[in-house]
Short mmCIF file of C-alpha atoms and ligand atoms in Angstrom, two decimals:
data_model
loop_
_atom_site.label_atom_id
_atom_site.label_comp_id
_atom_site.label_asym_id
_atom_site.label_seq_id
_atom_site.Cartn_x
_atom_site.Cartn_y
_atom_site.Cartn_z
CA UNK Q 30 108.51 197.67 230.57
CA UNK Q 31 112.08 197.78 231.48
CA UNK Q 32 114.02 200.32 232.73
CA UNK Q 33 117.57 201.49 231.63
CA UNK Q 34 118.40 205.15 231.45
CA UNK Q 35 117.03 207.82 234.74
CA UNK Q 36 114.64 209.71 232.18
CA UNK Q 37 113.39 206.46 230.77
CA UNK Q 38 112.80 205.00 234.64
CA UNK Q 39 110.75 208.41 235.94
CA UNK Q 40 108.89 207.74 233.03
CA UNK Q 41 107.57 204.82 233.45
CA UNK Q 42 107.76 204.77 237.45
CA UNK Q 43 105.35 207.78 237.15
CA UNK Q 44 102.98 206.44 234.28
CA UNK Q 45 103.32 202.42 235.39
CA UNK Q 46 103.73 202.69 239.53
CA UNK Q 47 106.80 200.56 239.34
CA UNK Q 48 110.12 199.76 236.78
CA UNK Q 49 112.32 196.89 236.28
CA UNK Q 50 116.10 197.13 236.04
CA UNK Q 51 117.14 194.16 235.05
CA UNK Q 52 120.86 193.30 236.07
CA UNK Q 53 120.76 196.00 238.77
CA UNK Q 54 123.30 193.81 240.98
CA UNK Q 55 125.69 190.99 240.39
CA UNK Q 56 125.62 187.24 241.49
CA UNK Q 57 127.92 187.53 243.33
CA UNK Q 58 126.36 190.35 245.44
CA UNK Q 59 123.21 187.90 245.39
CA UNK Q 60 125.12 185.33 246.72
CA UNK Q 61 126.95 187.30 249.42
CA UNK Q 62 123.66 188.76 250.88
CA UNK Q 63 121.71 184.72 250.15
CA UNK Q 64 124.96 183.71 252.24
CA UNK Q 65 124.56 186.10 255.12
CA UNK Q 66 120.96 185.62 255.32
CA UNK Q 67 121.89 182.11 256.19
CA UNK Q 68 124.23 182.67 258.61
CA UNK Q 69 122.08 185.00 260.50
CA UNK Q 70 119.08 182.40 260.53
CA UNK Q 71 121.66 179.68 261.55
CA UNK Q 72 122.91 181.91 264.77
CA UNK Q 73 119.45 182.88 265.95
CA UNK Q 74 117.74 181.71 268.79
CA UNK Q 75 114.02 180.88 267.09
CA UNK Q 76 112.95 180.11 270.49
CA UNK Q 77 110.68 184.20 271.01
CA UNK Q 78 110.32 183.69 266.67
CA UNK Q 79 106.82 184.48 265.86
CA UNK Q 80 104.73 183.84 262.24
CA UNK Q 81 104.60 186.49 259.70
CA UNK Q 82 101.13 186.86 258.31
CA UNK Q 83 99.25 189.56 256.64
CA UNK Q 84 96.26 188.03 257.44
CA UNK Q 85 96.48 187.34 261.13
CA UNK Q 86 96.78 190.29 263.80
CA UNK Q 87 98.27 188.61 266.41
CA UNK Q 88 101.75 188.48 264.92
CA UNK Q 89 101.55 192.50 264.82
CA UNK Q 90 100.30 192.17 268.21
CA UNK Q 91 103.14 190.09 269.50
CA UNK Q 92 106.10 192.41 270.83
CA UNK Q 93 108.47 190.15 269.00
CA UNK Q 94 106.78 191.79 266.09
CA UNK Q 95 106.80 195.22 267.03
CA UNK Q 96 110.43 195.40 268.80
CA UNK Q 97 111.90 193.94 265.37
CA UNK Q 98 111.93 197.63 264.07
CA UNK Q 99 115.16 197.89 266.00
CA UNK Q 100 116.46 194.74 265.47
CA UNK Q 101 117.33 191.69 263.51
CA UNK Q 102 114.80 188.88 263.77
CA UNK Q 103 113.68 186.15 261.95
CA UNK Q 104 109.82 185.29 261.49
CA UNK Q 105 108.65 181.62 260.87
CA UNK Q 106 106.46 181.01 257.71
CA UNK Q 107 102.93 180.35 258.96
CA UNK Q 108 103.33 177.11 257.47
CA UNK Q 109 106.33 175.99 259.10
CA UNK Q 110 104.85 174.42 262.15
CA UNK Q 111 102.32 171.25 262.71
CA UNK Q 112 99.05 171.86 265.03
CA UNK Q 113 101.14 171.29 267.81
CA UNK Q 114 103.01 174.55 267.53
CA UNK Q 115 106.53 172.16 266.64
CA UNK Q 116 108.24 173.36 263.58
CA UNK Q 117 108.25 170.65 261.21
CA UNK Q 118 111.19 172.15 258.89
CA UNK Q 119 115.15 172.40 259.21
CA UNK Q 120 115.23 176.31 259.97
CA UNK Q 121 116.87 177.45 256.93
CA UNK Q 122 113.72 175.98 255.25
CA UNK Q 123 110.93 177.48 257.97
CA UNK Q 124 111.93 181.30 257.89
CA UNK Q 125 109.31 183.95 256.27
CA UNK Q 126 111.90 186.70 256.30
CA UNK Q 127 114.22 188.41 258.55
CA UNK Q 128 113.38 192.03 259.53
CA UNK Q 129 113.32 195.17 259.86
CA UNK Q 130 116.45 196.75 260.67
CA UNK Q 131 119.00 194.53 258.95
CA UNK Q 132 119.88 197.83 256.74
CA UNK Q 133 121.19 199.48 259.63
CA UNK Q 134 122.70 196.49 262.26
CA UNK Q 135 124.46 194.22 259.74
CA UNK Q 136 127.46 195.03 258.30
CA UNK Q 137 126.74 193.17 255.17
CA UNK Q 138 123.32 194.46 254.20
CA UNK Q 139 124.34 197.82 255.41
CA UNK Q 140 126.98 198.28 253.03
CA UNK Q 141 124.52 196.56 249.97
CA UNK Q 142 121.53 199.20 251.37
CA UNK Q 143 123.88 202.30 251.41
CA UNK Q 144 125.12 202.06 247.61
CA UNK Q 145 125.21 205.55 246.38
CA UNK Q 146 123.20 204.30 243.09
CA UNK Q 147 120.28 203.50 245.45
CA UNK Q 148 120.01 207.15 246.74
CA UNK Q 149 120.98 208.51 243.16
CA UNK Q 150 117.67 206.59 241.83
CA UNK Q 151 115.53 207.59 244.79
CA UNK Q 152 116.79 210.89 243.76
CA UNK Q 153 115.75 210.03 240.24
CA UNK Q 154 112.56 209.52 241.39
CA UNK Q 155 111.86 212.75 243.11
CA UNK Q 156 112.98 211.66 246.85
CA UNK Q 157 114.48 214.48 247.83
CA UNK Q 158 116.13 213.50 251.06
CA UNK Q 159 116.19 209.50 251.16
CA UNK Q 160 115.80 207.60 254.34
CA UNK Q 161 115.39 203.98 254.39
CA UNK Q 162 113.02 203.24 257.47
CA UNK Q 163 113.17 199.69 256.33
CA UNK Q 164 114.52 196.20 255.60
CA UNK Q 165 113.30 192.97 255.05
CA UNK Q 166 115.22 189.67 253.53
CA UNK Q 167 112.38 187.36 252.45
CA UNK Q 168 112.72 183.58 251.40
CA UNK Q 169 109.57 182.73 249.95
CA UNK Q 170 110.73 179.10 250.79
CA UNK Q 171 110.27 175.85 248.87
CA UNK Q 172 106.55 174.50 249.04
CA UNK Q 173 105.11 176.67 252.03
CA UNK Q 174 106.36 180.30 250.96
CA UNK Q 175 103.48 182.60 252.48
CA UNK Q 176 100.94 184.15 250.23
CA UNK Q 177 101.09 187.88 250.63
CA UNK Q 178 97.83 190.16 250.64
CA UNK Q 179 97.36 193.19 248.11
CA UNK Q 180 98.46 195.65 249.51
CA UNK Q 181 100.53 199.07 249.17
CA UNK Q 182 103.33 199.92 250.61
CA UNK Q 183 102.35 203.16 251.58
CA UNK Q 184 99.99 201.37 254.39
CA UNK Q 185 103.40 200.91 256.32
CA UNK Q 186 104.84 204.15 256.03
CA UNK Q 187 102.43 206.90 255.90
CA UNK Q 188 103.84 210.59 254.83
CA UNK Q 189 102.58 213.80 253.76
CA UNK Q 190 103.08 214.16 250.88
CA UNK Q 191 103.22 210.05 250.22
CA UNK Q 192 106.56 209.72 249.31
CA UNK Q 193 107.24 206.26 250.26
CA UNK Q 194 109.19 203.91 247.51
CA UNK Q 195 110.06 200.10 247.73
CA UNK Q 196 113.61 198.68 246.53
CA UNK Q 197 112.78 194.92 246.07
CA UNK Q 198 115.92 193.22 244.97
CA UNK Q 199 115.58 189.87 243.42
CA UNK Q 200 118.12 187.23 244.45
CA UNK Q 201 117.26 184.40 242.90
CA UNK Q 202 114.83 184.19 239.91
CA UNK Q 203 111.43 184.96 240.50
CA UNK Q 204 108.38 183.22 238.20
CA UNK Q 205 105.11 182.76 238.16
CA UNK Q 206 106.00 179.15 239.72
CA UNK Q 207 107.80 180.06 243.08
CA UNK Q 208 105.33 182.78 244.01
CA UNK Q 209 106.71 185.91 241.68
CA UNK Q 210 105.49 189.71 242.55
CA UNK Q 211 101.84 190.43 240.99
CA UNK Q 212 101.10 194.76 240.35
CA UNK Q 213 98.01 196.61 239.49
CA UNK Q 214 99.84 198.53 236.57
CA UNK Q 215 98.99 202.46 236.87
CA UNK Q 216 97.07 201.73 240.13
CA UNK Q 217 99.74 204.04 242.29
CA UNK Q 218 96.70 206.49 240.96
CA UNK Q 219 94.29 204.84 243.38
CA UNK Q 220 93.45 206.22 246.80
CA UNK Q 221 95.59 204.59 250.18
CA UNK Q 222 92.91 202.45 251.24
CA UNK Q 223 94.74 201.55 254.60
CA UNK Q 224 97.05 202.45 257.44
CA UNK Q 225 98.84 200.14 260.02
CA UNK Q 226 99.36 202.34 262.74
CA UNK Q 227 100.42 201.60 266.46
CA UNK Q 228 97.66 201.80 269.24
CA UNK Q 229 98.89 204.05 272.20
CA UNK Q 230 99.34 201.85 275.19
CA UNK Q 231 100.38 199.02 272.79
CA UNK Q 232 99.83 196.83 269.89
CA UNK Q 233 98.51 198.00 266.13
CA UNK Q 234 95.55 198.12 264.19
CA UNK Q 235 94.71 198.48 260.48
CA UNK Q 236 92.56 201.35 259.67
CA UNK Q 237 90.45 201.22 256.37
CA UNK Q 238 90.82 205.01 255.10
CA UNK Q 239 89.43 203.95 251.54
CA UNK Q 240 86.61 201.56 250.08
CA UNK Q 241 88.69 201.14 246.69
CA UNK Q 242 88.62 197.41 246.32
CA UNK Q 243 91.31 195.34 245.87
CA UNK Q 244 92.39 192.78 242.70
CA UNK Q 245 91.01 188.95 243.31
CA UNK Q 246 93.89 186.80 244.99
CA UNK Q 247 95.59 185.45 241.65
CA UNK Q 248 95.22 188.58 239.67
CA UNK Q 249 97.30 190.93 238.59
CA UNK Q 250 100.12 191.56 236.07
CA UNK Q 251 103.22 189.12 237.08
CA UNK Q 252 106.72 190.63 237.21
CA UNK Q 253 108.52 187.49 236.06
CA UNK Q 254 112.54 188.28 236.97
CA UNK Q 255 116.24 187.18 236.87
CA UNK Q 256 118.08 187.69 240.00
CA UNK Q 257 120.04 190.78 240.01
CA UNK Q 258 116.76 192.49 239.24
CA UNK Q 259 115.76 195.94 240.77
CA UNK Q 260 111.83 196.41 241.16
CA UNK Q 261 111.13 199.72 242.08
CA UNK Q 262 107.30 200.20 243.39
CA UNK Q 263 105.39 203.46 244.84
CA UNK Q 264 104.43 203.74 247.53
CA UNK Q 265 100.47 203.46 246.32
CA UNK Q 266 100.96 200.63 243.97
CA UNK Q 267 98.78 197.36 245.01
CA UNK Q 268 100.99 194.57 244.32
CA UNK Q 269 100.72 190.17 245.86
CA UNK Q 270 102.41 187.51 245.66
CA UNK Q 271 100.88 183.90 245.69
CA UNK Q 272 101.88 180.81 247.76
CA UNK Q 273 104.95 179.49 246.67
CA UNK Q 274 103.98 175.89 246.32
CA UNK Q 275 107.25 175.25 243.97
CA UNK Q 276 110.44 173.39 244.73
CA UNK Q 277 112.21 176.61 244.10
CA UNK Q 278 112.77 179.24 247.03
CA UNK Q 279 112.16 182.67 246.04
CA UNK Q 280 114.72 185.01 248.08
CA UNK Q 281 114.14 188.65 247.48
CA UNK Q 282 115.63 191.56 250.01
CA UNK Q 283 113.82 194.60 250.17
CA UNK Q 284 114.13 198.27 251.20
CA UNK Q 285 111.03 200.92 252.16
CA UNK Q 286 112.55 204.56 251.55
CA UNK Q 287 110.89 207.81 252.50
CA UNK Q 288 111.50 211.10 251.82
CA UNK Q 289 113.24 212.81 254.88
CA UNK Q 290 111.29 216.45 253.66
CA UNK Q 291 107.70 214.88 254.00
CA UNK Q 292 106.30 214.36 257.11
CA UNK Q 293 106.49 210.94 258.88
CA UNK Q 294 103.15 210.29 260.45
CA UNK Q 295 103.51 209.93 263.94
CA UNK Q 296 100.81 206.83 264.06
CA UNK Q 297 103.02 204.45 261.94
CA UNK Q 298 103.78 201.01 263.61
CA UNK Q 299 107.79 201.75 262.89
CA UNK Q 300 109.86 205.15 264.18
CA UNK Q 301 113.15 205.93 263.32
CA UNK Q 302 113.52 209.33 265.69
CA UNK Q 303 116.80 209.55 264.07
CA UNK Q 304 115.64 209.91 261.22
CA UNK Q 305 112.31 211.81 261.66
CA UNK Q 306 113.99 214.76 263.11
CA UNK Q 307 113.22 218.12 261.85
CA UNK Q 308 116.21 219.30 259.31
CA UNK Q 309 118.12 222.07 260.45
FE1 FE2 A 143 104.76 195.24 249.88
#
């Protein structure tokens, strides 16, 4: 189940859909990046901060959604506010997750997202030319930590060949209690059913591309983890993660890395141009 040596890890990514690498990362790197999360939600003005929900289009639809791919910004959890719209939370206990392009505008998660073992096990994994497209520091807070959707990655960052592959670093411990990561093992062998793509002229839509159906809410195989944990997903592999209903935040920081040789479809919601350049 766990990963510790390359052969070992391509073995199971490519029979499983995902590995475990326990101990990946030390506590004190967790507690560096915990710390600058913090500091980043404590400096931002929340004022333009939209929900994050898988469920509801209108946060996709909002611009504050959509102009994150550049930028740093923080997204309330849907449960964070009262009917009135008032945030009923101290911030540092309202935030979803912080997105999308910490990886490349902070100093501090750049230098975590550009450690030459993550493009070595990308490399591992048959990426030929890495490029993260991108970053997300989630918080899966205390009590009202969002429920996330099955899903698969590969919805957000469609390539031909699919080559997308998700980093998800675990920075504190992770359990069935606080809202853990749930995977469809060996189900990276099941069609894309969707794409989120932008809409010329504005805003995004999900297209359904496959009827395959997708596991019941609580189902699933739990990935029960220390922090310090690497879980490395494909790109095709339906994973969820419940409601966090716990006392116990669940902070996890996670990278989405493509292969630079495939080709970047042009109707994904996020462009890097930069990076989607033809090779010379
Ligand atoms: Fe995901």
């Amino acid at each position: 189940m766990t990963a510790n040596h390359p052969s070992d890890l391509l073995a199971l990514f490519e029979r499983d859909g995902f590995a475990v690498i326990p101990g990946f990362f030390t506590d004190n790197s967790c507690n560096t990046l915990r710390t600058r999360a913090d500091e980043i939600v404590e400096a931002s003005d929340l004022r333009g901060a939209s929900a994050f929900s898988t469920r509801d289009g209108a946060a996709a639809r909002d611009a504050y959604f959509l102009e994150s791919a550049h930028a740093v910004r923080c997204f309330f959890e849907e449960e964070a506010r009262d009917e009135r719209g008032d945030v009923r939370f101290a911030k540092a206990l309202a935030i979803n997750k912080i997105g999308h392009a910490l990886h490349e505008l902070d100093p501090v998660f750049a230098a975590f997202s550009h450690d030459p073992r993550l493009h070595e096990l990308l490399t591992v994994l048959g990426t030929r030319e890495p490029r993260i497209y991108q970053s997300m520091y989630i918080f899966k807070q205390p009590h009202i930590g969002g429920e996330v959707d099955w899903h698969q990655d590969a919805t957000f960052f469609s390539t031909e060949p699919q080559s997308v592959i998700t980093l998800w670093f675990a920075l504190e411990r992770a359990t069935t209690n606080n809202g853990c990561l749930r995977v469809l093992r060996g189900g990276h062998h099941t069609p894309l059913r969707e794409r989120f793509e932008a809409v010329p002229g504005g805003g995004t839509r999900m297209v359904r591309l496959d009827p395959a159906p997708w596991p019941a809410a609580g189902d699933g195989e739990p990935l029960e983890v220390e922090a310090g944990t690497l879980v490395v997903m494909h790109g095709l592999l339906p994973h969820y993660s419940a409601p966090n209903r716990s006392a116990q935040s669940r902070h996890a920081y996670t990278l989405h890395a493509v292969d630079g040789r495939a080709h970047y479809d042009p109707r994904n919601w996020l462009q890097r141009p930069a990076l989607s350049r033809p090779l010379a």
